[in-house]
mmCIF file of C-alpha atoms and ligand atoms in Angstrom:
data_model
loop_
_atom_site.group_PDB
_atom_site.id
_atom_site.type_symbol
_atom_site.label_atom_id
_atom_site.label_comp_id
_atom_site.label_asym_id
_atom_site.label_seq_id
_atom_site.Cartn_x
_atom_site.Cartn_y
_atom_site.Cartn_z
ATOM 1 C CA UNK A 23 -7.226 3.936 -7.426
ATOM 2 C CA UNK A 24 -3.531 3.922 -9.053
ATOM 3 C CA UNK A 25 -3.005 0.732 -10.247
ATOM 4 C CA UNK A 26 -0.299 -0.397 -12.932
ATOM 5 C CA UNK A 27 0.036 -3.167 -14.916
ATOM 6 C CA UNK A 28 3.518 -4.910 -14.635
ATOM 7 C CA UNK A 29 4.860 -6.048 -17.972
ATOM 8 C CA UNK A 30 4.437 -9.912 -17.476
ATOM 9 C CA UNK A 31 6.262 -12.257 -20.005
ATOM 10 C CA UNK A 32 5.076 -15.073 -19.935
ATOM 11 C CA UNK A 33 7.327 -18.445 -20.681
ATOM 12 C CA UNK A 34 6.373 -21.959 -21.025
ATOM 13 C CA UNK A 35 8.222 -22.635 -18.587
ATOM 14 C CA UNK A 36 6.713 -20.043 -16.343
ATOM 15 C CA UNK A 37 5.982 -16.417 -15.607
ATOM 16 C CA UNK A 38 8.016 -13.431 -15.112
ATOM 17 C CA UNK A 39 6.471 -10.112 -13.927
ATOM 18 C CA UNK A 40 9.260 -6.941 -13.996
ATOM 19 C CA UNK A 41 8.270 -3.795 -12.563
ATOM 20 C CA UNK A 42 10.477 -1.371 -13.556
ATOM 21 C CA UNK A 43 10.621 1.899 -11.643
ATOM 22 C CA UNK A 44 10.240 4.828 -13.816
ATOM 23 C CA UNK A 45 6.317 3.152 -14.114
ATOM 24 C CA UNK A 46 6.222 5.107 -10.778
ATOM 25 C CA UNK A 47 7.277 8.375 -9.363
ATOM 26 C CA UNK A 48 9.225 7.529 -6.691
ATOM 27 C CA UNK A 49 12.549 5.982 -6.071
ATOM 28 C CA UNK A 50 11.918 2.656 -4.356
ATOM 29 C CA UNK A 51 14.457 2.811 -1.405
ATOM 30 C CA UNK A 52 12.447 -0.813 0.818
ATOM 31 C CA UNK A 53 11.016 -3.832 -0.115
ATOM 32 C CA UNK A 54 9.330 -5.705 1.846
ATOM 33 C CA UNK A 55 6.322 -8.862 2.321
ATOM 34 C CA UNK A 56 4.076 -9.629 4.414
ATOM 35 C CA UNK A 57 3.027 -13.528 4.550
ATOM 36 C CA UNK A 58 1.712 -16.165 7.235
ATOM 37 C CA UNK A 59 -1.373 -13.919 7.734
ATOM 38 C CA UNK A 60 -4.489 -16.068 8.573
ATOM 39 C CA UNK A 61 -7.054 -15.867 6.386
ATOM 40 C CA UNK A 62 -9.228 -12.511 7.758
ATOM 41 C CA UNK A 63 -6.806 -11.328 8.956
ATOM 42 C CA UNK A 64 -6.555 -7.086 8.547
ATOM 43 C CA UNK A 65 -3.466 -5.589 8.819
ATOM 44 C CA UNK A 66 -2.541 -1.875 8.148
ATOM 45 C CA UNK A 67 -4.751 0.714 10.058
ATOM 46 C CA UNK A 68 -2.432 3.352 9.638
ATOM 47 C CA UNK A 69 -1.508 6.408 6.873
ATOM 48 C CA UNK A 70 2.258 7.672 6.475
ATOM 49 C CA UNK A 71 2.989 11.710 6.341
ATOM 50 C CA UNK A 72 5.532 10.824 3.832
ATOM 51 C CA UNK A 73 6.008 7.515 2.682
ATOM 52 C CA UNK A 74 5.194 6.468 -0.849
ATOM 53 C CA UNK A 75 4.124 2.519 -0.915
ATOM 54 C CA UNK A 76 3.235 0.272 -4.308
ATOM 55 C CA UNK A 77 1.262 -3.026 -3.147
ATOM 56 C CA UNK A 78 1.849 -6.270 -5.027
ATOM 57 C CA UNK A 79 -0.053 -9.317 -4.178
ATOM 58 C CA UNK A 80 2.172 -12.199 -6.039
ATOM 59 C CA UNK A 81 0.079 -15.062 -4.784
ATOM 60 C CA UNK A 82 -3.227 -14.994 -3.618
ATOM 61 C CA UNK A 83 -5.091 -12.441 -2.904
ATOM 62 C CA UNK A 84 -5.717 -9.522 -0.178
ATOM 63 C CA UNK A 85 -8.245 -6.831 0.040
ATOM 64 C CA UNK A 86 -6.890 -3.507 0.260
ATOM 65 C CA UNK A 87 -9.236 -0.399 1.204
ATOM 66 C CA UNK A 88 -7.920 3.204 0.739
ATOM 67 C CA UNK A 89 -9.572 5.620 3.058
ATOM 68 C CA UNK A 90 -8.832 9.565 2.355
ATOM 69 C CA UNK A 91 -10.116 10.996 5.303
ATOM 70 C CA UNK A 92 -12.491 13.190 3.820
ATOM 71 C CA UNK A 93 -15.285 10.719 3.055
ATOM 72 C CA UNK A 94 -14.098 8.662 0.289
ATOM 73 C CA UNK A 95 -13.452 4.973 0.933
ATOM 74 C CA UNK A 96 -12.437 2.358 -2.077
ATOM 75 C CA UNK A 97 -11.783 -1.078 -2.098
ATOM 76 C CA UNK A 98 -9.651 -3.085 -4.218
ATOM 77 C CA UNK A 99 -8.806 -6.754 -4.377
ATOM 78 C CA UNK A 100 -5.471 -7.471 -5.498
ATOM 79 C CA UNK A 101 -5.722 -11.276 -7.025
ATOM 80 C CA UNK A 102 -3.740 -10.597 -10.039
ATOM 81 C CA UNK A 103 0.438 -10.479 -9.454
ATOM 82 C CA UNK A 104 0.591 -8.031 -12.257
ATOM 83 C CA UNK A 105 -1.156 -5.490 -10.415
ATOM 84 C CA UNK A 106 0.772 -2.615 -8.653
ATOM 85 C CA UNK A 107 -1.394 -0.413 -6.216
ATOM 86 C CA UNK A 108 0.211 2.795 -5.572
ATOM 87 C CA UNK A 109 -0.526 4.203 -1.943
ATOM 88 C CA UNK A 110 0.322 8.118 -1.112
ATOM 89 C CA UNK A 111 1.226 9.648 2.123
ATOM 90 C CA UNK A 112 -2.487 10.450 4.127
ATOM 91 C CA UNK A 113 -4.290 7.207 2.962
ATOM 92 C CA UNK A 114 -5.829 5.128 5.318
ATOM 93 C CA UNK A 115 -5.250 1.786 4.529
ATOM 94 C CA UNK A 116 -5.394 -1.844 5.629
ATOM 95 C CA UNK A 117 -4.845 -4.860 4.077
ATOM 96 C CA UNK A 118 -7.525 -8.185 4.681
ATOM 97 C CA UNK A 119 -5.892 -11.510 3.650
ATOM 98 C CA UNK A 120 -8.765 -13.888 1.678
ATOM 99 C CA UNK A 121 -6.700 -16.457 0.771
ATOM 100 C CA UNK A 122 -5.096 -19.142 2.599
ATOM 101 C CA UNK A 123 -1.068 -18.322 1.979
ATOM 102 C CA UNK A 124 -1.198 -14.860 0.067
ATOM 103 C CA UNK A 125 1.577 -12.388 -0.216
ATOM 104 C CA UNK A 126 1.789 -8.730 -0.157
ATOM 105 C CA UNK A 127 4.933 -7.713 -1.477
ATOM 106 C CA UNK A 128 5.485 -4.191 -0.366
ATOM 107 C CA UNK A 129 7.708 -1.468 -2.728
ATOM 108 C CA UNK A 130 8.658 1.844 -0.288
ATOM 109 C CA UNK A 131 10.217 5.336 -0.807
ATOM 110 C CA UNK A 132 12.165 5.101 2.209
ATOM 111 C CA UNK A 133 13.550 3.623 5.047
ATOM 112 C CA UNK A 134 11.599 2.340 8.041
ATOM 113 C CA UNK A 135 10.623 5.198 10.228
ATOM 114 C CA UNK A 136 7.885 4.856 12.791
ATOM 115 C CA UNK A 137 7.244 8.777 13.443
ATOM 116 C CA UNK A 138 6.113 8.761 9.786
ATOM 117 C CA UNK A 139 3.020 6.733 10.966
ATOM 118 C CA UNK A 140 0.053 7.936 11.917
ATOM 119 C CA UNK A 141 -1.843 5.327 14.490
ATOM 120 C CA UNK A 142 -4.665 6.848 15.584
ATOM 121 C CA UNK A 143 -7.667 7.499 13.235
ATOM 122 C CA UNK A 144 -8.716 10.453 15.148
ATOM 123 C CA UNK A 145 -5.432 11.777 14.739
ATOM 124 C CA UNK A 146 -5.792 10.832 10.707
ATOM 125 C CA UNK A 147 -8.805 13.005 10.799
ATOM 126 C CA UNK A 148 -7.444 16.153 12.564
ATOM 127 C CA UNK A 149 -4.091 15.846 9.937
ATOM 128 C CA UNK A 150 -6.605 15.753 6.882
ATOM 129 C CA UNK A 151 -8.287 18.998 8.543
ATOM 130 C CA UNK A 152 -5.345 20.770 9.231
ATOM 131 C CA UNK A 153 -3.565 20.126 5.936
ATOM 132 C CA UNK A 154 -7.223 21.078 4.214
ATOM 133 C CA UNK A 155 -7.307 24.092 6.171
ATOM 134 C CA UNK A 156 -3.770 24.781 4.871
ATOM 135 C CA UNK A 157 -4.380 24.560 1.395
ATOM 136 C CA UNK A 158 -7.206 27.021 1.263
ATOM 137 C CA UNK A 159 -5.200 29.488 2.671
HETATM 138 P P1 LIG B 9 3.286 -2.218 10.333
HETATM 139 O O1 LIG B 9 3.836 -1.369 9.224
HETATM 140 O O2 LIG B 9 2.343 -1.569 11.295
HETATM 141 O O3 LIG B 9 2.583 -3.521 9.695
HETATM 142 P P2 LIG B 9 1.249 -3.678 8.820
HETATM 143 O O4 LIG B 9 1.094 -2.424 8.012
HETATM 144 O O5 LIG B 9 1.514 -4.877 7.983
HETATM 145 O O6 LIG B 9 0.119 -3.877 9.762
HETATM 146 O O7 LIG B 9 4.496 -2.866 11.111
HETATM 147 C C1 LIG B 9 4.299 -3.868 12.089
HETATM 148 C C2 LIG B 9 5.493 -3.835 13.033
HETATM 149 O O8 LIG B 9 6.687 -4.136 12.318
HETATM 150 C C3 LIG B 9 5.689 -2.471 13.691
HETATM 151 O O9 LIG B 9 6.068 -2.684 15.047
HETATM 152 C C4 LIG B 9 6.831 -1.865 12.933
HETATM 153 C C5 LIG B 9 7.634 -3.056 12.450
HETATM 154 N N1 LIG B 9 8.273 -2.825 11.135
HETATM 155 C C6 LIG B 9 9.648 -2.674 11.056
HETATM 156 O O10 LIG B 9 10.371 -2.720 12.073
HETATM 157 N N2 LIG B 9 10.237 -2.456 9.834
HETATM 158 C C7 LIG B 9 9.507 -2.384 8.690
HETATM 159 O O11 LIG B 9 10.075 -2.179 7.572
HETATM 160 C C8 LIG B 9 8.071 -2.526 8.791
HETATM 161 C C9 LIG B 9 7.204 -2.432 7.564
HETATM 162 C C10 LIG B 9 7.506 -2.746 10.025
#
């Protein structure tokens, strides 16, 4: 798991948490969030071929499991809004909402592009062989 630590200052008259981009090694190119999920409710059940992603949960907290095709599955729950989860291209992932009213907030290397999804978990596991198969040769 990649996780940063945004530099949070805190003020007594509240909290400010800055993320600034060279923490990560991407340009970030889409934000996004994700809110009004129902509490259980998964989300996700995709990977990208390209797309670079850093999850923020603000307020609240969601459950985020990382799945790399070749066996190894890790869960992480991100409760703390100085935590910054960075997700590659060919990572499973969805995203379960525990708490009533959570946010993902959602930091991406590009613009929205659906052919950059993969759907299909089968066709997750065939792109993990194939790109396996590729790199030993
Ligand atoms: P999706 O990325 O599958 O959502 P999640 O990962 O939260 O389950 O997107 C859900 C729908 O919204 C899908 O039809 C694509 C659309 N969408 C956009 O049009 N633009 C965007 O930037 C995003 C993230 C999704």
């Amino acid at each position: 798991m990649d996780i940063k630590k945004l530099q949070k200052i805190h003020h007594p008259s509240g909290d400010i948490f800055v993320f600034e981009s060279e923490v990560f090694n991407f340009p970030v190119r889409r934000v996004y969030f994700i809110k009004n999920v129902p509490v259980g409710g998964v989300r996700g059940h995709h990977a990208h071929k390209t797309l670079k992603q850093i999850l923020i949960c603000p307020h609240g907290a969601v459950e985020i499991t990382l799945d790399n095709g070749k066996g190894l599955q890790e869960k992480v729950i991100l409760d703390n809004p100085d935590d910054a989860l960075y997700v590659g291209p060919y990572v499973w992932h969805t995203m379960k909402w525990m708490e009533k009213d959570s946010v993902l907030l959602v930091l991406a290397s590009d613009s929205f592009n659906e052919s950059d999804y993969i759907r299909q978990y089968s066709d997750f596991l065939k792109e993990i062989n194939r790109l396996s198969k590729h790199d030993q040769s």
